[in-house]
Short mmCIF file of C-alpha atoms in Angstrom, two decimals:
data_model
loop_
_atom_site.label_atom_id
_atom_site.label_comp_id
_atom_site.label_asym_id
_atom_site.label_seq_id
_atom_site.Cartn_x
_atom_site.Cartn_y
_atom_site.Cartn_z
CA MET A 22 0.06 0.02 -0.06
CA THR A 23 2.85 2.36 0.52
CA VAL A 24 4.14 4.55 -2.28
CA ARG A 25 7.69 5.12 -1.06
CA THR A 26 8.16 8.58 -2.58
CA THR A 27 8.79 9.46 0.88
CA VAL A 28 10.11 11.87 3.80
CA VAL A 29 12.86 10.01 5.36
CA VAL A 30 13.09 6.33 5.14
CA ALA A 31 16.51 7.08 5.88
CA THR A 32 18.52 4.15 4.80
CA THR A 33 18.85 2.50 1.50
CA ALA A 34 19.01 3.91 -2.03
CA VAL A 35 15.42 5.17 -1.20
CA ALA A 36 16.74 7.87 1.25
CA LEU A 37 18.88 9.41 -1.41
CA THR A 38 16.01 9.68 -3.86
CA ALA A 39 13.23 10.58 -1.46
CA GLY A 40 14.10 11.49 1.98
CA PHE A 41 10.96 12.03 4.29
CA ALA A 42 8.37 9.23 3.94
CA ALA A 43 5.06 9.50 2.49
CA PRO A 44 2.40 7.90 0.39
CA ALA A 45 0.81 4.81 1.62
CA MET A 46 -2.89 4.82 2.39
CA ALA A 47 -6.32 4.80 0.58
CA ALA A 48 -9.67 6.15 -0.33
CA GLY A 49 -13.40 6.20 0.42
CA ALA A 50 -16.20 5.18 2.40
CA GLY A 51 -15.97 1.67 3.92
CA THR A 52 -16.03 0.91 7.71
CA GLY A 53 -14.32 -2.54 7.35
CA THR A 54 -15.73 -5.99 7.54
CA ARG A 55 -13.02 -7.79 9.84
CA SER A 56 -13.99 -9.37 13.13
CA GLY A 57 -12.81 -7.63 16.23
CA ASP A 58 -10.08 -10.12 17.50
CA HIS A 59 -7.10 -8.58 15.69
CA ASP A 60 -5.39 -11.95 15.25
CA ALA A 61 -4.32 -10.96 11.77
CA THR A 62 -2.84 -7.86 12.78
CA ARG A 63 -1.04 -9.41 15.83
CA LYS A 64 0.58 -11.89 13.21
CA ALA A 65 1.40 -9.06 10.87
CA VAL A 66 3.30 -7.15 13.65
CA ARG A 67 5.20 -10.30 14.68
CA ALA A 68 6.06 -11.01 11.00
CA ALA A 69 7.77 -7.59 10.84
CA VAL A 70 9.90 -8.18 13.75
CA LYS A 71 10.84 -11.59 12.16
CA ASP A 72 11.64 -9.64 9.02
CA GLY A 73 14.05 -7.48 10.87
CA VAL A 74 12.40 -4.60 12.26
CA PRO A 75 13.77 -4.21 16.00
CA GLY A 76 10.11 -3.43 17.44
CA VAL A 77 6.61 -2.43 16.66
CA THR A 78 3.91 -0.48 18.62
CA LEU A 79 0.53 -0.17 17.41
CA THR A 80 -2.92 0.96 18.64
CA ALA A 81 -6.30 0.66 16.77
CA LYS A 82 -9.58 1.85 17.62
CA ASP A 83 -12.92 0.65 16.37
CA GLY A 84 -15.93 2.23 17.52
CA GLY A 85 -15.53 2.80 21.36
CA ARG A 86 -12.93 -0.07 21.56
CA THR A 87 -9.30 0.56 21.80
CA TRP A 88 -6.64 -2.00 21.26
CA SER A 89 -2.79 -2.16 21.25
CA THR A 90 -0.22 -4.56 20.64
CA THR A 91 3.68 -4.36 20.73
CA ALA A 92 6.52 -6.84 19.53
CA GLY A 93 10.15 -6.95 19.56
CA VAL A 94 12.36 -4.57 21.38
CA GLY A 95 12.70 -1.01 21.99
CA ASP A 96 16.31 -1.01 22.92
CA LEU A 97 18.73 -3.41 21.20
CA ARG A 98 21.40 -3.04 23.90
CA THR A 99 19.08 -3.66 27.06
CA HIS A 100 16.32 -5.60 25.27
CA ALA A 101 13.69 -3.52 26.95
CA PRO A 102 10.33 -4.05 25.12
CA ARG A 103 8.30 -1.37 23.08
CA SER A 104 5.50 0.26 25.01
CA ALA A 105 1.97 0.94 23.57
CA ASP A 106 2.55 4.58 24.83
CA ASP A 107 6.08 4.88 22.90
CA ARG A 108 6.32 8.43 21.35
CA TYR A 109 8.18 8.46 17.99
CA ARG A 110 9.14 10.58 15.23
CA VAL A 111 6.10 10.50 12.60
CA GLY A 112 8.10 11.83 9.46
CA SER A 113 5.76 12.86 6.68
CA ILE A 114 2.47 12.20 8.85
CA THR A 115 3.48 15.85 9.61
CA LYS A 116 2.13 16.86 6.31
CA THR A 117 -1.52 16.21 7.24
CA PHE A 118 -1.02 18.65 10.27
CA VAL A 119 0.36 21.29 8.04
CA SER A 120 -2.45 20.99 5.24
CA THR A 121 -5.16 20.89 8.03
CA VAL A 122 -3.87 24.30 9.35
CA LEU A 123 -3.72 25.91 5.99
CA LEU A 124 -7.21 24.68 5.17
CA GLN A 125 -8.36 26.32 8.33
CA LEU A 126 -6.72 29.53 7.22
CA GLU A 127 -8.71 29.34 4.05
CA ALA A 128 -11.98 28.68 5.84
CA GLU A 129 -11.16 31.86 7.73
CA GLY A 130 -10.63 33.76 4.61
CA ARG A 131 -7.11 34.49 5.27
CA LEU A 132 -5.77 32.83 2.14
CA SER A 133 -6.80 30.94 -0.85
CA LEU A 134 -5.52 27.64 -2.09
CA ASP A 135 -5.40 29.41 -5.45
CA ASP A 136 -3.05 31.92 -4.18
CA THR A 137 0.45 31.78 -5.93
CA VAL A 138 3.61 30.98 -3.71
CA GLU A 139 4.97 34.38 -4.97
CA ARG A 140 2.06 36.37 -3.44
CA TRP A 141 2.92 35.09 0.02
CA LEU A 142 6.77 34.39 -0.57
CA PRO A 143 8.12 36.70 -3.10
CA GLY A 144 11.37 35.43 -4.61
CA LEU A 145 11.54 32.27 -2.67
CA VAL A 146 10.79 29.70 -5.26
CA HIS A 147 12.93 31.01 -8.26
CA GLY A 148 15.78 29.85 -10.37
CA ASN A 149 16.48 26.91 -12.72
CA GLY A 150 13.17 27.26 -14.24
CA HIS A 151 11.20 27.41 -10.81
CA ASP A 152 8.64 30.05 -10.75
CA GLY A 153 6.48 30.74 -7.74
CA SER A 154 4.20 33.06 -9.63
CA ARG A 155 2.98 29.99 -11.54
CA ILE A 156 2.51 27.58 -8.47
CA THR A 157 -0.38 27.63 -6.16
CA VAL A 158 -0.78 26.66 -2.56
CA ARG A 159 -2.96 23.86 -3.62
CA GLN A 160 -0.22 22.66 -5.84
CA LEU A 161 2.15 22.61 -2.95
CA LEU A 162 -0.30 20.47 -0.87
CA ASN A 163 -0.99 17.87 -3.38
CA HIS A 164 2.45 17.55 -5.00
CA THR A 165 1.56 18.89 -8.38
CA SER A 166 3.83 21.91 -8.24
CA GLY A 167 6.74 20.43 -9.89
CA ILE A 168 9.10 21.79 -7.31
CA PHE A 169 12.21 19.76 -6.87
CA ASN A 170 12.47 17.55 -3.79
CA TYR A 171 15.48 18.77 -1.87
CA THR A 172 16.01 15.30 0.09
CA ALA A 173 16.81 13.90 -3.73
CA ASP A 174 19.80 16.04 -3.83
CA GLU A 175 22.67 13.80 -3.82
CA THR A 176 24.92 15.96 -1.48
CA PHE A 177 22.02 16.28 0.98
CA GLY A 178 21.64 12.48 0.81
CA ARG A 179 25.19 11.83 1.41
CA THR A 180 25.37 14.38 4.38
CA TYR A 181 22.35 13.26 6.26
CA PHE A 182 21.20 9.74 5.15
CA LEU A 183 24.57 7.80 4.77
CA LYS A 184 26.68 6.90 7.76
CA ASP A 185 29.75 9.17 7.52
CA GLY A 186 27.61 12.24 6.75
CA PHE A 187 24.91 11.54 9.23
CA LEU A 188 27.20 10.72 12.14
CA GLU A 189 29.16 13.98 11.54
CA HIS A 190 25.99 16.14 10.81
CA ARG A 191 23.23 14.77 12.73
CA TYR A 192 22.98 17.87 15.16
CA ASP A 193 23.13 20.42 12.17
CA THR A 194 20.43 23.02 12.15
CA LYS A 195 18.92 23.76 8.67
CA THR A 196 16.42 26.67 8.09
CA PRO A 197 13.57 26.31 5.87
CA GLU A 198 15.09 28.86 3.63
CA GLN A 199 18.21 26.62 3.24
CA LEU A 200 16.30 23.61 2.42
CA VAL A 201 14.30 25.46 -0.35
CA ALA A 202 17.48 26.84 -1.59
CA ILE A 203 18.83 23.41 -2.18
CA ALA A 204 15.89 22.51 -4.33
CA MET A 205 16.29 25.46 -6.43
CA THR A 206 19.75 24.44 -7.63
CA HIS A 207 17.92 21.94 -9.71
CA LYS A 208 15.28 22.25 -12.49
CA PRO A 209 11.58 21.58 -11.58
CA ASP A 210 10.37 18.11 -12.26
CA PHE A 211 7.65 19.34 -14.39
CA ALA A 212 5.68 22.35 -15.24
CA PRO A 213 3.20 23.44 -12.41
CA GLY A 214 -0.05 21.14 -12.55
CA ALA A 215 1.33 19.10 -15.35
CA SER A 216 2.14 15.82 -13.35
CA TRP A 217 2.45 14.51 -9.75
CA ASN A 218 5.72 13.80 -7.92
CA TYR A 219 6.36 13.58 -4.00
CA SER A 220 8.48 16.39 -3.04
CA ASN A 221 9.30 17.35 0.62
CA THR A 222 10.13 20.90 -0.60
CA ASN A 223 6.45 21.37 -1.13
CA TYR A 224 5.75 21.30 2.51
CA VAL A 225 8.71 23.18 3.56
CA VAL A 226 7.13 25.97 1.51
CA ALA A 227 3.69 25.38 2.99
CA GLY A 228 5.07 25.99 6.42
CA MET A 229 6.67 29.07 5.51
CA VAL A 230 3.24 30.23 3.92
CA ILE A 231 1.64 29.49 7.43
CA GLN A 232 4.17 31.69 9.14
CA LYS A 233 3.62 34.67 6.56
CA VAL A 234 0.06 34.38 6.95
CA THR A 235 -0.40 34.27 10.71
CA GLY A 236 2.88 35.84 11.96
CA ARG A 237 3.49 32.42 13.84
CA SER A 238 5.42 29.43 12.98
CA TYR A 239 3.73 26.60 11.61
CA GLY A 240 4.47 24.72 14.64
CA GLU A 241 2.90 27.14 16.94
CA GLU A 242 -0.17 27.09 14.67
CA ILE A 243 -0.37 23.43 14.89
CA ARG A 244 -0.27 23.55 18.63
CA ARG A 245 -3.01 26.21 18.80
CA ARG A 246 -5.31 24.73 16.15
CA VAL A 247 -4.99 20.94 16.42
CA ILE A 248 -2.74 19.64 19.32
CA ASP A 249 -4.30 21.69 22.08
CA PRO A 250 -8.07 21.55 21.07
CA LEU A 251 -7.84 17.65 20.54
CA HIS A 252 -5.63 17.18 23.79
CA LEU A 253 -2.88 15.30 21.86
CA THR A 254 -0.62 15.14 24.88
CA ALA A 255 2.05 12.97 23.27
CA THR A 256 2.26 15.05 20.17
CA SER A 257 4.96 17.99 19.60
CA VAL A 258 6.69 19.96 17.08
CA PRO A 259 10.27 19.59 18.25
CA GLY A 260 11.93 22.15 15.98
CA THR A 261 15.61 21.75 16.87
CA ARG A 262 15.20 19.44 19.88
CA VAL A 263 17.36 16.50 19.23
CA THR A 264 15.63 14.11 21.61
CA VAL A 265 12.33 12.23 21.62
CA PRO A 266 10.18 12.68 24.86
CA GLN A 267 9.69 9.79 27.31
CA PRO A 268 8.28 7.10 27.09
CA SER A 269 9.97 6.32 23.69
CA SER A 270 12.22 3.62 22.27
CA ARG A 271 15.59 3.97 20.54
CA ALA A 272 15.42 4.36 16.73
CA TYR A 273 17.67 2.20 14.39
CA SER A 274 19.04 2.64 10.95
CA LYS A 275 21.68 0.96 8.61
CA LEU A 276 22.71 4.41 7.30
CA ALA A 277 23.45 2.62 3.86
CA ARG A 278 22.27 2.12 0.58
CA THR A 279 21.42 -1.47 1.39
CA ALA A 280 19.62 -3.27 4.16
CA THR A 281 22.57 -5.17 5.28
CA GLY A 282 25.44 -4.19 7.39
CA PRO A 283 25.99 -2.55 10.90
CA THR A 284 22.81 -1.14 12.71
CA TYR A 285 23.22 2.44 14.21
CA ASP A 286 21.23 4.07 16.83
CA VAL A 287 19.89 7.34 15.19
CA THR A 288 17.58 8.29 17.87
CA ARG A 289 19.10 11.66 18.59
CA LEU A 290 19.07 14.07 15.53
CA ASN A 291 18.11 17.60 14.77
CA PRO A 292 14.67 17.33 12.94
CA SER A 293 15.12 20.70 11.42
CA LEU A 294 16.49 18.86 8.47
CA ALA A 295 12.78 17.65 7.92
CA SER A 296 11.24 20.89 8.80
CA SER A 297 7.27 21.26 8.19
CA SER A 298 7.87 18.30 5.60
CA GLY A 299 8.24 15.81 8.72
CA GLU A 300 9.62 16.76 11.92
CA MET A 301 6.77 16.02 14.37
CA ILE A 302 6.63 13.54 17.21
CA SER A 303 3.52 11.79 18.28
CA ASP A 304 2.18 8.25 19.49
CA SER A 305 -0.26 5.96 18.09
CA ALA A 306 -3.34 6.85 20.26
CA ASP A 307 -2.80 10.53 19.51
CA LEU A 308 -2.51 9.68 15.69
CA ASP A 309 -5.84 7.57 15.80
CA ARG A 310 -7.53 10.57 17.76
CA PHE A 311 -6.24 13.01 15.02
CA TYR A 312 -7.18 11.41 11.92
CA ALA A 313 -10.69 10.24 13.30
CA ALA A 314 -11.41 13.74 14.34
CA LEU A 315 -10.19 15.06 10.98
CA LEU A 316 -12.47 12.68 8.89
CA LYS A 317 -15.42 13.20 11.22
CA GLY A 318 -15.25 16.92 10.33
CA ARG A 319 -14.27 18.09 13.78
CA LEU A 320 -11.29 20.24 12.58
CA LEU A 321 -12.40 21.43 9.03
CA PRO A 322 -15.74 22.87 7.75
CA PRO A 323 -17.30 20.49 4.90
CA LYS A 324 -15.95 22.56 2.05
CA GLN A 325 -12.48 22.27 3.28
CA LEU A 326 -12.47 18.69 4.05
CA LYS A 327 -13.95 18.10 0.53
CA GLU A 328 -11.11 19.95 -0.86
CA MET A 329 -8.59 17.74 1.18
CA LYS A 330 -10.21 14.56 0.05
CA THR A 331 -10.21 15.65 -3.51
CA THR A 332 -7.42 13.45 -4.85
CA VAL A 333 -4.93 13.36 -8.13
CA PRO A 334 -3.49 10.07 -9.13
CA VAL A 335 -0.49 8.76 -7.60
CA GLU A 336 1.92 7.40 -10.11
CA GLY A 337 2.78 3.56 -9.57
CA LEU A 338 -0.12 2.91 -7.30
CA PRO A 339 -3.42 2.78 -9.38
CA ASN A 340 -5.61 2.19 -6.41
CA ALA A 341 -4.54 5.43 -4.52
CA GLY A 342 -4.87 9.12 -4.74
CA TYR A 343 -3.28 12.13 -3.14
CA GLY A 344 -5.50 14.89 -1.68
CA LEU A 345 -4.22 17.72 0.35
CA GLY A 346 -1.70 16.20 2.71
CA LEU A 347 -4.06 13.20 2.78
CA ILE A 348 -3.64 9.98 1.03
CA ASP A 349 -6.76 7.93 -0.33
CA ARG A 350 -6.56 4.21 -0.88
CA GLU A 351 -8.66 1.18 -1.59
CA LEU A 352 -7.39 -1.94 0.21
CA SER A 353 -7.60 -5.66 -1.25
CA CYS A 354 -10.83 -6.24 0.45
CA GLY A 355 -12.57 -3.14 -0.94
CA VAL A 356 -12.32 -1.14 2.39
CA HIS A 357 -11.06 2.44 1.82
CA VAL A 358 -8.80 4.24 4.30
CA TRP A 359 -7.51 7.60 4.49
CA GLY A 360 -4.12 8.86 6.18
CA HIS A 361 -0.51 8.99 5.66
CA ASP A 362 2.66 7.38 6.39
CA GLY A 363 6.06 8.84 7.35
CA GLY A 364 9.50 7.73 7.33
CA ILE A 365 12.66 9.53 9.21
CA HIS A 366 15.93 8.08 10.36
CA GLY A 367 15.30 4.80 12.37
CA SER A 368 11.28 5.48 12.28
CA ASN A 369 8.82 4.22 9.88
CA SER A 370 5.10 5.08 10.73
CA VAL A 371 1.60 4.76 9.34
CA ALA A 372 -1.78 6.22 10.35
CA VAL A 373 -5.00 5.53 8.59
CA THR A 374 -8.74 5.60 9.29
CA THR A 375 -11.94 4.79 7.51
CA ALA A 376 -14.05 7.56 5.86
CA ASP A 377 -16.35 7.83 8.88
CA GLY A 378 -13.45 8.02 11.36
CA ARG A 379 -14.72 4.91 13.19
CA HIS A 380 -12.00 2.53 12.65
CA SER A 381 -8.39 3.78 12.83
CA VAL A 382 -4.91 2.30 13.34
CA ALA A 383 -1.45 3.75 13.90
CA PHE A 384 1.67 2.15 14.38
CA ASN A 385 5.52 2.58 14.42
CA PHE A 386 8.49 0.42 13.24
CA ASN A 387 11.70 1.44 15.17
CA GLY A 388 14.04 0.43 12.36
CA ASP A 389 13.97 1.92 8.70
CA TRP A 390 15.13 -0.94 6.66
CA SER A 391 12.79 -3.86 6.79
CA GLY A 392 9.28 -4.84 7.42
CA ASP A 393 5.98 -4.69 5.41
CA THR A 394 3.56 -1.76 6.68
CA ASP A 395 1.23 -2.57 4.10
CA ALA A 396 0.64 -6.03 5.41
CA VAL A 397 -0.12 -4.67 8.72
CA VAL A 398 -2.86 -2.19 7.51
CA GLU A 399 -4.28 -4.90 5.38
CA ALA A 400 -4.46 -7.21 8.18
CA GLU A 401 -6.11 -4.59 10.70
CA PHE A 402 -8.84 -3.72 8.00
CA CYS A 403 -9.10 -6.98 5.81
CA GLY A 404 -7.89 -9.87 8.06
CA GLU A 405 -10.23 -12.53 9.29
#
């Protein structure tokens, strides 16, 4: 189910071409037909650990019932288990939060999705064929802008995703302007609106638009508008903070172009390298609550939620579409789910819910080189 055109699944060759993980997920209106025993989900989680993932934490909510499971370890040195309450870096799941804030601002009449980037950030998106006067906010949010993905830059990849570079630069601070400038050294992927390609640069720019419109950082707006109203007590926007709040597990990566070789503890890093494309931290229960509230219409008026759910085709995944920071996909059993996935060094996460918000699941792998996230989602919604 995962379209790995992603925020940072930070090992392997994917990291050099993608960066911070993205599309998995699905579409529509089903509520699921599986029984409530979760046996298939439990087996899929254990299979991920058998495949090499150090540990998994998962929480599902179906109607008024909440169920959690863990497998494997949260610390390879001490063998401490993972906890259902673990907080973890959620990577590109951040994008749904950013899009939600922008759509709230549209509902308030403070901007239009058809505003150009140039209107709000003059001169930022310019060079090598990039032209912010031809790119709209909507095109940022659904990845049809054509703006080059800064995490696909080879030098950035060597510096932040591979062993020697990461171990030297893991605590570097990168400003949003610096990240966009990297993208501007490349040609656009295509003319605005002509195609689709996942680009983390789009959401770095989107975060900058939020700050320009409101006078506050995108992280402050997410706290004011989403985290505090929903009482998401495990969710945070860390900025340059290098640690993950407790309770949490360690995060592991190969820091290589392959899934073999030594395993490195990558828990501590400066998440400014992801910025508003993927820096947030949360836990599974909070993510379930967020996506359920979003799909139930608690965060957006009907007009804006409809815009968010208006999708464009995702290349390479015929049964999925990308909306405005929200992925829509049909599973093998015909159930439709909405959500996002996210990868960043040592952390691979997925959060999805049905269209009515009644059945949600969110989970995290604390290793970024193995494990089948699609199998876990399929098991939860389609397993017998």
